[in-house]
Coordinates of C-alpha atoms and ligand atoms in Angstrom, one line a residue:
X1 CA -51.2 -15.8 29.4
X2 CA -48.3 -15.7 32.0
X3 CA -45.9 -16.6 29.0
X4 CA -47.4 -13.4 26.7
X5 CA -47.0 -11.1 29.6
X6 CA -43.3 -12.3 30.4
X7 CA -42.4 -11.7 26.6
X8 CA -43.7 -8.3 26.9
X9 CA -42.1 -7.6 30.0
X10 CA -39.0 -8.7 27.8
X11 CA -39.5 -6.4 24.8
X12 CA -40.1 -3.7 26.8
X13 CA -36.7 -3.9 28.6
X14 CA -34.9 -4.5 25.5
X15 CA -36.4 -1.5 23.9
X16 CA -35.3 0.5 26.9
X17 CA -31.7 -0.6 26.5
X18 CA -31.9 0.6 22.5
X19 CA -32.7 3.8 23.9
X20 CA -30.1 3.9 26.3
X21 CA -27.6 2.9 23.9
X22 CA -25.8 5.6 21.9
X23 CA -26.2 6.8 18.6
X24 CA -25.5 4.6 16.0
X25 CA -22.1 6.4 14.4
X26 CA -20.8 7.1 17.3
X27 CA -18.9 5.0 20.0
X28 CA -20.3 5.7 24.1
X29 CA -18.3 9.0 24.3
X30 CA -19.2 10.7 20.8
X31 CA -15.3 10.1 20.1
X32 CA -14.2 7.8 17.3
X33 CA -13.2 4.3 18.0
X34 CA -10.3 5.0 15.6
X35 CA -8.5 7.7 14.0
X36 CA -6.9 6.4 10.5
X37 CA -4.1 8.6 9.2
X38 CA -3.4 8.1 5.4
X39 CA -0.3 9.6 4.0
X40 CA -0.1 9.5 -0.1
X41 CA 3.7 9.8 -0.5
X42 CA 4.6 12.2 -3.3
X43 CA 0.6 12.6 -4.4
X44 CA -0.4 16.4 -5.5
X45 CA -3.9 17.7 -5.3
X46 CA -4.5 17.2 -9.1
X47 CA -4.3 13.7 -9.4
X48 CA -7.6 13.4 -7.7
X49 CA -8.9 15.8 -10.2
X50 CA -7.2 14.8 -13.4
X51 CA -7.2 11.0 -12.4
X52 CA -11.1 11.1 -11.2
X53 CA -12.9 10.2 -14.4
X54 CA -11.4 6.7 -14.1
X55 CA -11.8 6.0 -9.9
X56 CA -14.6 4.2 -8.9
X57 CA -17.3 5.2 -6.2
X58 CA -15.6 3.7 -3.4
X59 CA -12.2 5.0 -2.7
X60 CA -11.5 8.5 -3.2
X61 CA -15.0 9.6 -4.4
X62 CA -16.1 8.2 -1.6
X63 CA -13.8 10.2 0.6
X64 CA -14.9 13.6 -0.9
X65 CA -18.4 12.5 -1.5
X66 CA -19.2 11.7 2.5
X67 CA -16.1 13.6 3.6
X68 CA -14.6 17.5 3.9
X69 CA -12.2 18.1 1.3
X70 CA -9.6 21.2 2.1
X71 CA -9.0 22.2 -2.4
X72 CA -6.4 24.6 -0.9
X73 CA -3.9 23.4 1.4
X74 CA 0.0 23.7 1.3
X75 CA 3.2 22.6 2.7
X76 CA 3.9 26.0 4.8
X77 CA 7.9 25.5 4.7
X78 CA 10.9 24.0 2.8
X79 CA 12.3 21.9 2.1
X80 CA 9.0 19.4 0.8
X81 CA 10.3 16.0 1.3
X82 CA 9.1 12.9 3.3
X83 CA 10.9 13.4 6.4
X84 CA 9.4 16.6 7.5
X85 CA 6.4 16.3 5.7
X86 CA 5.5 13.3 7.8
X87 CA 6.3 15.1 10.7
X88 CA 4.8 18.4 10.5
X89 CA 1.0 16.1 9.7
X90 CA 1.5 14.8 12.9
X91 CA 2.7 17.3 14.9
X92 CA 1.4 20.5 13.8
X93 CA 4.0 22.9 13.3
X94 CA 7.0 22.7 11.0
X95 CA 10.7 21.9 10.9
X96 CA 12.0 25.0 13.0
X97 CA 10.2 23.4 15.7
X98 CA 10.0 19.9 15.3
X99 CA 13.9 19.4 14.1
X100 CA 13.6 16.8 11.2
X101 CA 14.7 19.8 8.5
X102 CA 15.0 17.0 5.7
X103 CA 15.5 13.0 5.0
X104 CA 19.2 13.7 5.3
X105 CA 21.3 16.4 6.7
X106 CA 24.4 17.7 7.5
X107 CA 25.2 16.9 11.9
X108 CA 27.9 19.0 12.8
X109 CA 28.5 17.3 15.8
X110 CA 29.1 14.0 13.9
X111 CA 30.5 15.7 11.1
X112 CA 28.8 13.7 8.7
X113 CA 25.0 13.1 7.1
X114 CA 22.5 11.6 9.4
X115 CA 19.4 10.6 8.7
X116 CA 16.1 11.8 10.4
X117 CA 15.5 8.4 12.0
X118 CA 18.7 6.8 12.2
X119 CA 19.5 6.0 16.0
X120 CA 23.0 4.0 16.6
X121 CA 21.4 3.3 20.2
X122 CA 18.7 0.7 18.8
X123 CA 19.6 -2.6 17.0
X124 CA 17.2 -4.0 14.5
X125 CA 14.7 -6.1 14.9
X126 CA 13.1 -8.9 12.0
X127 CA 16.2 -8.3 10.1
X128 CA 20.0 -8.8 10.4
X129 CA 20.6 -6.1 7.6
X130 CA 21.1 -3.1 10.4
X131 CA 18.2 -1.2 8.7
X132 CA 16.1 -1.4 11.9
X133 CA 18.7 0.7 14.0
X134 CA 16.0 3.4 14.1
X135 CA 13.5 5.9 16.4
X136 CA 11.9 9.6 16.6
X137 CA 14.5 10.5 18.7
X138 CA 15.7 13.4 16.3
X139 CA 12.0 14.5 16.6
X140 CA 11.4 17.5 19.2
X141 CA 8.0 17.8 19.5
X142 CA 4.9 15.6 20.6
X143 CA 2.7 14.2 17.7
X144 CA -1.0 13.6 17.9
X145 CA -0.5 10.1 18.2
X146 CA 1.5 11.1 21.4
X147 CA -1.2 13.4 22.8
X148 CA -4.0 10.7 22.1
X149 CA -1.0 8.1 24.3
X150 CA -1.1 10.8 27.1
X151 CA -5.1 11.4 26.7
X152 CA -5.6 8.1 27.3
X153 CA -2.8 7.0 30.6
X154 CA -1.0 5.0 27.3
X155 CA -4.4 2.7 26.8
X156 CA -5.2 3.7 23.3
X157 CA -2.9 1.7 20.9
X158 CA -1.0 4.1 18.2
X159 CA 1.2 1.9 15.5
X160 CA 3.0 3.2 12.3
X161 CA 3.2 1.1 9.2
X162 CA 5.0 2.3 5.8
X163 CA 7.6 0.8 3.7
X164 CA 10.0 3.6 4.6
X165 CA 11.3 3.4 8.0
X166 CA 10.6 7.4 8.6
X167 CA 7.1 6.7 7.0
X168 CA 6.4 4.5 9.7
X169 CA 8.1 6.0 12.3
X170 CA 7.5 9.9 12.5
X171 CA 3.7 9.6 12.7
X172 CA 3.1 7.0 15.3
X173 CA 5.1 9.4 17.4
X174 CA 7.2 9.0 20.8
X175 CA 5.3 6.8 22.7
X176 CA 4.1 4.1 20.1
X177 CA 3.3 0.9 20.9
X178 CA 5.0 0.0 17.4
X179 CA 6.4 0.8 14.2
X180 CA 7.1 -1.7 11.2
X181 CA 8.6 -0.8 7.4
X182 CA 9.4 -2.9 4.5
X183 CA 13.0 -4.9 4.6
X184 CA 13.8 -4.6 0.7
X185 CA 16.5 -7.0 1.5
X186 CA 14.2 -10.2 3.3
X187 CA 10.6 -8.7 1.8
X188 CA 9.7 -8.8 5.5
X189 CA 8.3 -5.9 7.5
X190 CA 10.8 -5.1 9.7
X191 CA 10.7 -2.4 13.3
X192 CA 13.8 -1.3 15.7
X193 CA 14.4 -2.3 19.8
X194 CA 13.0 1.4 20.5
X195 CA 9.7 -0.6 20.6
X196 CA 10.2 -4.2 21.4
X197 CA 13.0 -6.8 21.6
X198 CA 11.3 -8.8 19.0
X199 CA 8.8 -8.8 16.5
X200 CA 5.1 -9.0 17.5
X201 CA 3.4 -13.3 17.0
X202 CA 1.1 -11.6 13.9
X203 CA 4.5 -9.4 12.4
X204 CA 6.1 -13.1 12.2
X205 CA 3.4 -14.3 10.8
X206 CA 2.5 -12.1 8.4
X207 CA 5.9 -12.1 7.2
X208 CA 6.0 -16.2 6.8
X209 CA 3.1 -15.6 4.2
X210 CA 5.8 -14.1 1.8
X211 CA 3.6 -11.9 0.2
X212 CA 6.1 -10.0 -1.3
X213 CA 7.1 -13.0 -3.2
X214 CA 3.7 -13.9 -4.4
X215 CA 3.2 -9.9 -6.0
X216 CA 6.1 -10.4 -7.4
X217 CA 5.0 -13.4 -9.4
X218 CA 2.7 -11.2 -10.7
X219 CA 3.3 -8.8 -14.1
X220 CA 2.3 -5.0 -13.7
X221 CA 0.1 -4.9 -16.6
X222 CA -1.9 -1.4 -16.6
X223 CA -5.3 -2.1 -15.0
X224 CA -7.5 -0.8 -17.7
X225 CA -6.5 -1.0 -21.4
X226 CA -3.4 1.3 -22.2
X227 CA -5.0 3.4 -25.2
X228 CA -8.2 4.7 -22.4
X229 CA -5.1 6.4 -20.4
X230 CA -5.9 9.9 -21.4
X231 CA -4.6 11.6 -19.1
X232 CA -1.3 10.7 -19.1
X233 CA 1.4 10.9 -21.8
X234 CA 3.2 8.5 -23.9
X235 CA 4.5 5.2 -22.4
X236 CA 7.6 5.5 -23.9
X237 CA 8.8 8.9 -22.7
X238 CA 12.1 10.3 -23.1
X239 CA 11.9 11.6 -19.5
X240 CA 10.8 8.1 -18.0
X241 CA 13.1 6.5 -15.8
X242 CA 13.7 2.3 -17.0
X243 CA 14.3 -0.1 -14.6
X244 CA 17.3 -2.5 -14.8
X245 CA 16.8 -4.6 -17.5
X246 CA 14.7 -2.6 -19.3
X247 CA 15.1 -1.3 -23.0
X248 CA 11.6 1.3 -22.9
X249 CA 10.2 2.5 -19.4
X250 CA 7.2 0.5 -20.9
X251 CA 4.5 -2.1 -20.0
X252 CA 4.0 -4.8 -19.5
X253 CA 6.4 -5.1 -16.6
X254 CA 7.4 -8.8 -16.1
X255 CA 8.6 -9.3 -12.7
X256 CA 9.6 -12.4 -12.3
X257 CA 12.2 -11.4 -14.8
X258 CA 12.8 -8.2 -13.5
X259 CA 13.2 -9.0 -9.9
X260 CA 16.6 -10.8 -10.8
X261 CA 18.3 -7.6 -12.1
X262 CA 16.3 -5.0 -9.4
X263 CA 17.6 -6.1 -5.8
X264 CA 14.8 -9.0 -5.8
X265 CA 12.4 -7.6 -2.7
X266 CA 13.5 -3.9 -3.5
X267 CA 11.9 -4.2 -6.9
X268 CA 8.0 -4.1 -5.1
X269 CA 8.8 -0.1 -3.6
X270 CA 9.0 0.2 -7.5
X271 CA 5.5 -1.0 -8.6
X272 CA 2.2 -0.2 -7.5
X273 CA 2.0 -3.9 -5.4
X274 CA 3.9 -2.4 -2.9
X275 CA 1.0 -0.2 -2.0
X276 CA -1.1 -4.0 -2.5
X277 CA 1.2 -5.2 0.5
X278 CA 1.1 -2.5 2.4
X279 CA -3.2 -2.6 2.6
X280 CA -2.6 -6.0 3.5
X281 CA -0.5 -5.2 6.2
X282 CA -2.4 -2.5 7.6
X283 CA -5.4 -4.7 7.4
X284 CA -3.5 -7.5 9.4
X285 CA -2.8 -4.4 11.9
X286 CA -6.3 -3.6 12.8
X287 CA -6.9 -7.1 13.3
X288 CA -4.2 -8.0 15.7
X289 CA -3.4 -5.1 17.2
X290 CA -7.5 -4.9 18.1
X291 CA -7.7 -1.3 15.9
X292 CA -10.9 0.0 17.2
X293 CA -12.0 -2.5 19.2
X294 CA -12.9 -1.1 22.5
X295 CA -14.1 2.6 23.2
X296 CA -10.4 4.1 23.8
X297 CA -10.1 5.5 20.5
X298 CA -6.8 4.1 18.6
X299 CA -4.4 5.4 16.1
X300 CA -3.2 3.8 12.9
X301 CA -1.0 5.7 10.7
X302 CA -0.4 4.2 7.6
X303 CA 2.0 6.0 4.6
X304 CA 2.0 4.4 1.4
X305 CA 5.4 4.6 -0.3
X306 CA 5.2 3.6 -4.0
X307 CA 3.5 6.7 -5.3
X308 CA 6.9 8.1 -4.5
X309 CA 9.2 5.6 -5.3
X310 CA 7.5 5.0 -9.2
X311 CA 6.8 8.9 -9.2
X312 CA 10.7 9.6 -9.0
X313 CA 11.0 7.3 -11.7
X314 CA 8.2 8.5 -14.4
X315 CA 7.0 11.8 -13.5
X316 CA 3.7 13.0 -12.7
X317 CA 2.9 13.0 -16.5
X318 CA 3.6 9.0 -17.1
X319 CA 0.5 6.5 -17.7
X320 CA 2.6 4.3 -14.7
X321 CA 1.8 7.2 -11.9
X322 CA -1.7 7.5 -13.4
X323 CA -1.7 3.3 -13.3
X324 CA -0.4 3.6 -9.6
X325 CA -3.1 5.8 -8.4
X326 CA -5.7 4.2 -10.4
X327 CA -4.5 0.9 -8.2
X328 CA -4.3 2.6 -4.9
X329 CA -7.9 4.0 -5.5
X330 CA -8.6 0.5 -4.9
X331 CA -6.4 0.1 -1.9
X332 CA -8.5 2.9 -0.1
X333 CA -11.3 1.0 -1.6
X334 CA -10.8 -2.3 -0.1
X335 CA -9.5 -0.5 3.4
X336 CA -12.6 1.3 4.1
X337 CA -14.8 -1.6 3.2
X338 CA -12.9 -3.4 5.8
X339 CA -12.7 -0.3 8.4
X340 CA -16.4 -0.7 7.7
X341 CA -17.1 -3.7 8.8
X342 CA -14.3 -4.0 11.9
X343 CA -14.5 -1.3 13.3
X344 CA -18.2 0.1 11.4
X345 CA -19.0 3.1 9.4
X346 CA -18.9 6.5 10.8
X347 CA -17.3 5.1 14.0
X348 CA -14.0 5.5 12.7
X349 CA -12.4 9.0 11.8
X350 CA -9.9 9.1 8.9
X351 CA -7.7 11.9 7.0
X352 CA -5.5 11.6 3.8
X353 CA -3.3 14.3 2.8
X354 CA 0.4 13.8 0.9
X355 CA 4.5 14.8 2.6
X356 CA 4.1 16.9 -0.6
X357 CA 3.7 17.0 -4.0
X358 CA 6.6 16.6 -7.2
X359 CA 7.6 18.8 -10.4
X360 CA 8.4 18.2 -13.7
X361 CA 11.4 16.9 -15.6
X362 CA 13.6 19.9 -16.4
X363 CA 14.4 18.5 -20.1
X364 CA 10.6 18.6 -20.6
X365 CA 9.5 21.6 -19.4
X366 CA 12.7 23.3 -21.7
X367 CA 11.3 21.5 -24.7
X368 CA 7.3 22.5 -24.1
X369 CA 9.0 26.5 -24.0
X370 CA 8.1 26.3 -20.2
X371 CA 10.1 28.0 -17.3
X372 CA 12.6 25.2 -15.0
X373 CA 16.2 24.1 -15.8
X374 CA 18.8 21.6 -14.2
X375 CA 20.7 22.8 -11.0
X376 CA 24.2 20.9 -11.3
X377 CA 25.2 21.3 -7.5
X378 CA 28.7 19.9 -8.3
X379 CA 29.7 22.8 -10.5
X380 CA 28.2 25.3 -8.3
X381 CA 30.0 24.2 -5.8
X382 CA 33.6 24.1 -7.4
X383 CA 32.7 27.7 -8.9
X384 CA 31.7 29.0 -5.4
X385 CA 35.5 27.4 -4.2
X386 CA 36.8 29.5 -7.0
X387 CA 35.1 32.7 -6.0
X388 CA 36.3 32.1 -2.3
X389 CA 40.2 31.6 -3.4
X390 CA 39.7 35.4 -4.2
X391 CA 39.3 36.8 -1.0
X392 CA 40.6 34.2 1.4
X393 CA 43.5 32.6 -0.5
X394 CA 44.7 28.6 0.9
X395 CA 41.3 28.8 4.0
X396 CA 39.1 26.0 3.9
X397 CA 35.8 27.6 4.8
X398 CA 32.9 25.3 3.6
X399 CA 32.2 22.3 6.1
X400 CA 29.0 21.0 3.8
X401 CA 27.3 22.1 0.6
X402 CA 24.3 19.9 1.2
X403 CA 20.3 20.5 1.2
X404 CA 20.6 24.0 -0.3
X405 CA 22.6 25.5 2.4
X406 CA 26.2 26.2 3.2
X407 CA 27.6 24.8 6.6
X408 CA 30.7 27.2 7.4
X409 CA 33.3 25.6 9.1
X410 CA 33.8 27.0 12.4
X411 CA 37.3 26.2 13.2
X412 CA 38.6 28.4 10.1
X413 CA 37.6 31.5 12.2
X414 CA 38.5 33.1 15.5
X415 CA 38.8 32.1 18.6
X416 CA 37.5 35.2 20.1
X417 CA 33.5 34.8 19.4
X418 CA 33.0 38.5 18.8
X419 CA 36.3 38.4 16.2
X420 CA 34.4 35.1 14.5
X421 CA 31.1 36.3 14.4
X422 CA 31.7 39.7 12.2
X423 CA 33.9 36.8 10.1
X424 CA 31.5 34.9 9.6
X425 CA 29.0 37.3 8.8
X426 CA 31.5 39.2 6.3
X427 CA 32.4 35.4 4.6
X428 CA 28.2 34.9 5.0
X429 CA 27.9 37.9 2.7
X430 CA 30.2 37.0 0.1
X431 CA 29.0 33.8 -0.5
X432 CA 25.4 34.8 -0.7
X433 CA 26.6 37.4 -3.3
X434 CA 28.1 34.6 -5.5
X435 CA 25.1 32.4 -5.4
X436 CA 22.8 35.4 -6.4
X437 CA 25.0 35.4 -9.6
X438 CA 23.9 31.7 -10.2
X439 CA 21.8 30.5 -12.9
X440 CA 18.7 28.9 -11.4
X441 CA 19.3 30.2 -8.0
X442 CA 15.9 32.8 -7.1
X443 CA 16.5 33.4 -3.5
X444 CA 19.5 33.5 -1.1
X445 CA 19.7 34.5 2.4
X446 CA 22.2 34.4 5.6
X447 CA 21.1 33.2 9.1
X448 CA 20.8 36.9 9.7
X449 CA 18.7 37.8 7.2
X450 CA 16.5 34.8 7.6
X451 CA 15.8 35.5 10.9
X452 CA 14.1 39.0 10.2
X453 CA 10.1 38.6 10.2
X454 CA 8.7 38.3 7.0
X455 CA 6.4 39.8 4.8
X456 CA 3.1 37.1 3.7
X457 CA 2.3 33.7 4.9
X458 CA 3.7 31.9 1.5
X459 CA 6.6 34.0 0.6
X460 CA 9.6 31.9 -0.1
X461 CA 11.7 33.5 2.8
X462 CA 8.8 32.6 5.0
X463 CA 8.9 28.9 4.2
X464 CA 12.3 28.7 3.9
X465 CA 12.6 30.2 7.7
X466 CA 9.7 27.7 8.9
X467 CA 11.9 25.1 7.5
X468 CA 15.2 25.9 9.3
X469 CA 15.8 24.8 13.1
X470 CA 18.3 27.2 14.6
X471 CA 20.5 24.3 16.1
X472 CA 20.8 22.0 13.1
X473 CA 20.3 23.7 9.7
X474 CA 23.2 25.6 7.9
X475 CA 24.4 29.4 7.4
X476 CA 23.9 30.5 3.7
X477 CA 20.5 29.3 2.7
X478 CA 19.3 29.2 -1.6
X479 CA 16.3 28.2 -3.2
X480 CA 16.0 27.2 -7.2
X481 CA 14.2 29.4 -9.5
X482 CA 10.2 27.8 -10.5
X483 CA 11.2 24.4 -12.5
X484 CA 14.4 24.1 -11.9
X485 CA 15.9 20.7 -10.1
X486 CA 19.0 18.7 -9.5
X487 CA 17.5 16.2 -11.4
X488 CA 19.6 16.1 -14.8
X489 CA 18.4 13.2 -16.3
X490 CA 15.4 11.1 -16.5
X491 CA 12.7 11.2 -13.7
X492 CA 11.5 14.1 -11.2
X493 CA 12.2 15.6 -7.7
X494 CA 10.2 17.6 -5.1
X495 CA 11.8 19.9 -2.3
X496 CA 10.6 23.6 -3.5
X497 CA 8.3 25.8 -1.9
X498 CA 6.5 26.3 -4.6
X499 CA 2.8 25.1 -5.7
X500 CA 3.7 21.8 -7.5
X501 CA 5.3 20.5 -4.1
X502 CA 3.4 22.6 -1.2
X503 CA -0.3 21.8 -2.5
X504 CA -1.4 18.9 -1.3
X505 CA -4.8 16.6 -1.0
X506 CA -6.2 17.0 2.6
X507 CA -9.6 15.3 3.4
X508 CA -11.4 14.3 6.5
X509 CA -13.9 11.5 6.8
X510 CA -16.1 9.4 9.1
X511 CA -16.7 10.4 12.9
X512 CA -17.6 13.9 13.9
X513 CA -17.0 15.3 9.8
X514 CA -19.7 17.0 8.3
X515 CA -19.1 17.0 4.7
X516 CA -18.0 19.6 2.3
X517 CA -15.6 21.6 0.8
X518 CA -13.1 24.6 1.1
X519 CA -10.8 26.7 -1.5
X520 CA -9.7 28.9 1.2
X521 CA -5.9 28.6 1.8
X522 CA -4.8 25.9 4.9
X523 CA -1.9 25.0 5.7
X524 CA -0.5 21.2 6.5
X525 CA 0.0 22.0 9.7
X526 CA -3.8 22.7 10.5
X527 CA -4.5 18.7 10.1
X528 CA -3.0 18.2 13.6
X529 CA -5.1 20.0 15.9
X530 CA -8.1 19.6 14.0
X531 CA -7.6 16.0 14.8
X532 CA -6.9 17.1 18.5
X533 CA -9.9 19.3 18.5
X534 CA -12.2 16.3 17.0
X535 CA -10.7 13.9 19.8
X536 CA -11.0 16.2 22.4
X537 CA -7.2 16.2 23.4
X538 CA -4.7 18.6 23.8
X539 CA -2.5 19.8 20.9
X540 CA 0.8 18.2 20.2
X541 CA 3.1 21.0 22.2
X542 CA 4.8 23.1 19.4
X543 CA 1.9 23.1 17.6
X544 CA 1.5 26.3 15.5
X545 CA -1.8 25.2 13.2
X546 CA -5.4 26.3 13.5
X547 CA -8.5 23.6 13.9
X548 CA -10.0 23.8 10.2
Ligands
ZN601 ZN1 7.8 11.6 0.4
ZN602 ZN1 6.2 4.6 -19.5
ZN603 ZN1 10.4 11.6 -2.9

């Protein structure tokens, strides 16, 4: 009797603590355990519509079936490449704020290119190949993954893993606990001393696995038989990029063959196992690094590479994208089966979106009777020399021709500031009227011009002046007409303000999401505070989005 009673006694008090516990889906605070950032480089919106007959339940369906898809959201500046795309995601606002105006640009301090992540002060680390002298420092503003840092007295862990060094870098912000990218040159992942001295006991040992050597024992055969690829073109396309040793830009791709004549570890960026590697990674991330594990919500910001890398290559119309996304489907997949069960469903809140999307081949689009054409910088350049010669006979006035703008060289003018700045304006002016003669050129403007407030929220000028940061970018500034690229051969580029590159996949998913859809127009730099807003933190401070 005594023994009955006791068990009730028991039961009772365990069914008080289910009711004091929270809500399943949600961790003590209502706040996500996690916050997983997914970057697609390169991927437009379409894929996910034209590819979506052929992806399984589980990845991207699943996304958009349990999640809240945004149909309509844009890059809101130029120029769309990785650097700043990665960038404006995390910090809400764009270029003329955060400073990372491209991959590459023009320093005048240094008189040279630098590169958005490069940072002589740091010294690799994994890696003796110098790649890993790297940090945000070029980055001006805070990031969400900073924010959630300064939330939290530095207690959540934020870490940033892609195989390009800015993929890896720009998101997991200032103050993050680490950042690790793919060493083409070892097939190791690879950070800089901005973090740690050394790399991380589960770094080292993911690295002695040598995955990278066991994908690329592999062939890239397409996943699903070649003839059932619809949606793509032909295999062998004239506008297909081949890899070395290559006759066709066709399948099957051997890579134990290849590897020899492709850099050996660089060859994976260029096949859809370098995405494989990566999910590993990130999975080996959230175990180690304790992704979730506590109630101080965490950050993983993961950027998967190869999309971009094979995209450059084939083009958005080549059954090897379609192949690649087809594959990464199962990536996301197998990544939030495993979010799933580490961290559990619902208590974990994730977004995808793309840096921004790609066009078309110019030679393509000119033989399918459609607008574009090639952009040969070189001759624009020696014909804009020419032009110069005219009016100032024997000056050297052009410092760079890089990026789409004109860097002026400032020691050709006067002394006196007031003298040098109607020269400069005047030599501003002639230029710009030269490249408005150009074929393929739609758009020019001078820092003046750019400067005046603009008209609507997409307008080229608009972007173009989001995307310029008063101290860094140029003087002259020209965009190419719709279609047109530098690209002159085989393959594809991104970089424009238009559609193809700005519209990009954005979904939310898991804690605190209701799902749904919208087609009303957002723009990238929206996905920062809404994050803020679901995490309860403040805004990363130059941030210039809304909360969706
Ligand atoms: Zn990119
Ligand atoms: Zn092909
Ligand atoms: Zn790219």
């Amino acid at each position: 009797m005594l023994h009955k009673f006791k068990s009730l006694i028991q039961l009772i008090f365990i069914a008080f603590i289910l009711i004091l516990s929270p809500v399943s889906g949600f961790s003590q605070s209502g706040k996500p355990k996690a916050v997983i950032g997914i970057v697609v480089d390169q991927m437009r919106q379409e894929y996910l519509y034209r590819f979506a007959d052929k992806f399984g339940d589980s990845g991207f369906k699943r996304l958009i079936a349990e999640g809240y898809m945004l149909k309509n959201a844009h890059y809101n500046y130029l120029p769309t490449v990785t650097g700043p795309g990665h960038a404006s995601v995390y910090t809400g606002t764009t270029p003329s704020y955060h400073g990372i105006i491209s991959n590459e640009w023009y320093d005048r301090g240094e008189s040279r290119m630098v590169n958005c992540v490069e940072d002589k002060k740091q010294t690799a680390v994994g890696t003796q190949t110098g790649k890993g002298s790297a940090s945000p420092w070029r980055l001006k503003t805070t990031t969400i993954t900073d924010e959630l840092k300064a939330a939290t007295q530095e207690q959540a862990r934020v870490i940033g893993i892609s195989l390009k060094d800015r993929g890896a870098i720009l998101p997991s912000g200032h103050l993050s606990d680490g950042a690790y990218w793919y060493d083409g040159t070892t097939g190791n992942f690879i950070s800089s001393s901005y973090y740690k001295p050394g790399l991380p006991v589960w770094v080292d040992q993911f690295n002695q696995f040598k995955l990278a050597d066991k994908y690329l024992n592999k062939d890239w055969r397409t996943l699903l038989p070649i003839e059932s690829y619809h949606e793509s073109g032909p295999d062998d396309s004239p506008y297909e990029g081949k890899l070395n040793g290559k006759d066709k830009p066709v399948f099957p791709y051997i890579l134990s063959e290849l590897r020899k004549t492709n850099n050996q570890y660089d060859l994976i960026v260029s096949t859809p196992y370098g995405n494989d590697l990566l999910t590993d990674f990130a999975k080996a991330a959230i175990d180690a690094e304790n992704i979730g594990k506590d109630n101080i919500t965490d950050f993983l910001a993961i950027s998967f590479s190869s999309t971009d890398i094979i995209g450059h290559a084939m083009g958005p119309n080549s059954i090897e994208i379609e192949d690649t996304y087809l594959r990464l489907d199962k990536n996301i997949q197998d990544l939030l089966q495993f979010l799933d069960k580490k961290i559990g469903a619902g208590q974990y809140l994730l977004f995808l979106t793309a840096d921004h999307g790609v066009g078309e081949n110019p030679k393509a689009l000119i033989q399918n009777n459609l607008p574009g054409g090639y952009f040969n910088t070189g001759d624009v350049l020696k014909g804009l020399k020419l032009h110069l010669e005219k009016f100032y006979p024997g000056m050297d006035l052009i410092e760079s021709f890089s990026n789409e703008q004109v860097f002026l060289k400032s020691e050709t003018f006067s002394e006196d500031p007031k003298t040098a700045s109607i020269q400069v304006a005047l030599t501003s002016e002639v230029i710009a009227q030269y490249l408005r003669s150009v074929n393929g050129i739609s758009e020019v403007y001078t820092r003046q011009e750019l400067s005046v407030k603009g008209s609507s929220a997409n307008a080229i000028h608009d972007l173009l002046a989001r995307g310029v940061h008063a101290g860094r970018s140029g003087d002259i500034f020209f965009t190419l007409a719709p279609g047109w690229s530098t690209v002159g051969g085989t393959g594809v580029t991104h970089g424009s303000g238009y559609s193809y590159d700005t519209h990009v996949p954005v979904i939310f998913f898991g804690t605190g999401v209701r799902h749904g859809a919208s087609s009303a127009y957002h723009q990238i730099t929206d996905i920062a505070p809404t994050i803020s807003t679901l995490l309860e933190i403040k805004f990363p401070s130059a941030c210039t989005g809304q909360p969706v």
